[in-house]
């Protein structure tokens, strides 16, 4: 799986969610995101129900789906480690701050995505929370962020 911004310049960036389902599939949001300001990005992928949703600042985002990767990188089924801020195991890194990253083992509803946009830390009702990286204080050591989930 890969979640990233894709596009040229600082005002033509769009959310990309790439995943492997018998071949590379790419979901691309339609809204241009201007870099330089905080954005809450959410992706919900339910492989059983074959359902995908993208969110920007708690609101559902329209998208298109294509086969193959727009950057022509190989995306395949694997058991590789999760890499946050690095694309597909190569030397392409996200150029900006990251904060409050969560990974769930279940599909979240639109209302839950909106609630997460408004939250600052996980609550006791976060069922299915498998990973939580706050990227601050005691959760950091040099370039490593530790999971609090």
Short mmCIF file of C-alpha atoms in Angstrom, two decimals:
data_model
loop_
_atom_site.label_atom_id
_atom_site.label_comp_id
_atom_site.label_asym_id
_atom_site.label_seq_id
_atom_site.Cartn_x
_atom_site.Cartn_y
_atom_site.Cartn_z
CA UNK A 1 0.00 0.00 0.00
CA UNK A 2 1.12 3.53 -0.66
CA UNK A 3 -0.41 6.87 0.29
CA UNK A 4 1.29 9.94 -1.10
CA UNK A 5 0.89 13.28 -2.84
CA UNK A 6 1.48 13.26 -6.56
CA UNK A 7 1.71 16.09 -9.06
CA UNK A 8 3.84 18.95 -10.26
CA UNK A 9 4.52 22.10 -8.30
CA UNK A 10 3.16 23.19 -4.95
CA UNK A 11 -0.46 23.80 -6.01
CA UNK A 12 -1.15 20.72 -8.13
CA UNK A 13 -0.68 17.92 -5.61
CA UNK A 14 -3.34 15.21 -5.29
CA UNK A 15 -3.79 12.30 -2.92
CA UNK A 16 -2.74 8.95 -4.37
CA UNK A 17 -3.59 5.63 -2.72
CA UNK A 18 -1.95 2.70 -4.51
CA UNK A 19 -2.59 -0.91 -3.64
CA UNK A 20 -2.09 -4.37 -5.09
CA UNK A 21 -5.13 -6.45 -6.07
CA UNK A 22 -3.91 -8.87 -8.74
CA UNK A 23 -2.01 -5.89 -10.16
CA UNK A 24 -1.27 -2.30 -9.19
CA UNK A 25 -4.41 -0.18 -8.69
CA UNK A 26 -4.23 3.58 -8.15
CA UNK A 27 -6.91 5.76 -6.56
CA UNK A 28 -6.31 9.48 -7.23
CA UNK A 29 -8.23 12.30 -5.56
CA UNK A 30 -9.55 15.09 -7.77
CA UNK A 31 -8.86 18.04 -5.44
CA UNK A 32 -5.60 19.93 -5.83
CA UNK A 33 -3.88 20.31 -2.47
CA UNK A 34 -1.69 23.36 -2.01
CA UNK A 35 1.38 22.52 0.01
CA UNK A 36 2.45 24.66 2.96
CA UNK A 37 -0.56 24.14 5.24
CA UNK A 38 -1.74 21.27 7.46
CA UNK A 39 -4.17 18.77 5.94
CA UNK A 40 -5.84 15.78 7.54
CA UNK A 41 -5.68 12.93 5.00
CA UNK A 42 -7.66 9.74 5.47
CA UNK A 43 -7.94 6.58 3.38
CA UNK A 44 -10.43 3.80 4.07
CA UNK A 45 -9.85 0.55 2.18
CA UNK A 46 -12.05 -2.49 2.79
CA UNK A 47 -10.69 -5.30 0.61
CA UNK A 48 -13.57 -7.67 1.54
CA UNK A 49 -16.30 -5.24 0.45
CA UNK A 50 -14.07 -3.78 -2.31
CA UNK A 51 -14.75 -0.29 -0.95
CA UNK A 52 -12.37 2.70 -0.97
CA UNK A 53 -12.86 6.22 0.32
CA UNK A 54 -10.48 9.19 0.46
CA UNK A 55 -10.89 12.08 2.91
CA UNK A 56 -9.40 15.56 3.13
CA UNK A 57 -9.97 17.42 6.41
CA UNK A 58 -12.78 15.03 7.36
CA UNK A 59 -14.74 15.41 4.10
CA UNK A 60 -15.09 12.61 1.56
CA UNK A 61 -13.07 13.21 -1.60
CA UNK A 62 -14.06 12.26 -5.16
CA UNK A 63 -11.49 10.11 -6.99
CA UNK A 64 -10.62 8.16 -10.11
CA UNK A 65 -9.23 4.61 -10.25
CA UNK A 66 -6.66 3.41 -12.77
CA UNK A 67 -4.47 0.36 -13.20
CA UNK A 68 -0.72 0.76 -12.96
CA UNK A 69 1.32 3.36 -11.15
CA UNK A 70 1.59 6.91 -12.59
CA UNK A 71 5.25 6.99 -11.62
CA UNK A 72 5.91 3.58 -13.25
CA UNK A 73 7.27 2.04 -10.06
CA UNK A 74 6.65 -1.61 -9.33
CA UNK A 75 3.95 -2.25 -6.75
CA UNK A 76 3.41 -5.86 -5.77
CA UNK A 77 1.98 -8.01 -3.00
CA UNK A 78 4.57 -8.38 -0.26
CA UNK A 79 5.16 -8.52 3.46
CA UNK A 80 7.54 -5.56 3.63
CA UNK A 81 7.68 -3.27 6.67
CA UNK A 82 5.46 -0.22 6.80
CA UNK A 83 7.40 2.88 5.80
CA UNK A 84 5.90 6.24 6.67
CA UNK A 85 7.17 9.16 4.61
CA UNK A 86 9.15 7.00 2.17
CA UNK A 87 7.82 5.81 -1.17
CA UNK A 88 8.06 2.18 -2.30
CA UNK A 89 11.39 1.36 -0.65
CA UNK A 90 13.39 3.83 -2.70
CA UNK A 91 14.90 7.20 -1.90
CA UNK A 92 11.78 9.33 -2.44
CA UNK A 93 10.87 10.93 0.88
CA UNK A 94 7.92 13.10 1.88
CA UNK A 95 9.11 16.71 2.09
CA UNK A 96 7.19 18.01 5.08
CA UNK A 97 6.07 17.26 8.63
CA UNK A 98 3.85 14.28 9.48
CA UNK A 99 1.71 13.99 12.61
CA UNK A 100 -0.85 11.71 14.26
CA UNK A 101 -0.72 8.69 11.93
CA UNK A 102 -3.12 5.85 12.73
CA UNK A 103 -3.51 2.37 11.25
CA UNK A 104 -6.72 0.37 11.82
CA UNK A 105 -7.60 -3.27 11.20
CA UNK A 106 -11.15 -2.37 10.16
CA UNK A 107 -12.95 0.00 7.82
CA UNK A 108 -13.88 3.32 9.40
CA UNK A 109 -17.18 5.07 8.68
CA UNK A 110 -17.38 8.59 7.27
CA UNK A 111 -18.50 9.83 10.69
CA UNK A 112 -15.48 8.18 12.35
CA UNK A 113 -13.16 9.87 9.83
CA UNK A 114 -14.72 13.23 10.65
CA UNK A 115 -14.26 12.54 14.38
CA UNK A 116 -10.59 11.67 13.82
CA UNK A 117 -10.11 14.95 11.96
CA UNK A 118 -11.36 16.74 15.07
CA UNK A 119 -9.38 14.65 17.63
CA UNK A 120 -5.88 15.23 18.91
CA UNK A 121 -5.18 11.77 20.39
CA UNK A 122 -6.80 8.31 20.36
CA UNK A 123 -9.68 7.60 22.72
CA UNK A 124 -10.80 4.39 24.39
CA UNK A 125 -13.36 3.92 21.60
CA UNK A 126 -10.75 3.43 18.87
CA UNK A 127 -11.59 -0.23 18.25
CA UNK A 128 -9.33 -1.85 15.73
CA UNK A 129 -6.49 0.65 16.26
CA UNK A 130 -3.33 -1.30 15.41
CA UNK A 131 -0.77 1.47 15.10
CA UNK A 132 -0.54 5.05 16.34
CA UNK A 133 2.42 7.32 15.72
CA UNK A 134 2.18 10.75 17.38
CA UNK A 135 5.61 12.00 16.20
CA UNK A 136 6.32 13.97 19.36
CA UNK A 137 8.07 13.86 22.75
CA UNK A 138 8.77 10.43 24.21
CA UNK A 139 7.53 8.75 20.99
CA UNK A 140 10.58 9.92 19.05
CA UNK A 141 14.23 8.89 18.98
CA UNK A 142 16.34 10.50 16.26
CA UNK A 143 14.56 9.50 13.02
CA UNK A 144 12.42 6.72 14.57
CA UNK A 145 8.81 7.18 15.69
CA UNK A 146 7.48 4.60 18.15
CA UNK A 147 4.00 3.09 17.97
CA UNK A 148 1.66 4.02 20.83
CA UNK A 149 -1.30 1.98 19.50
#
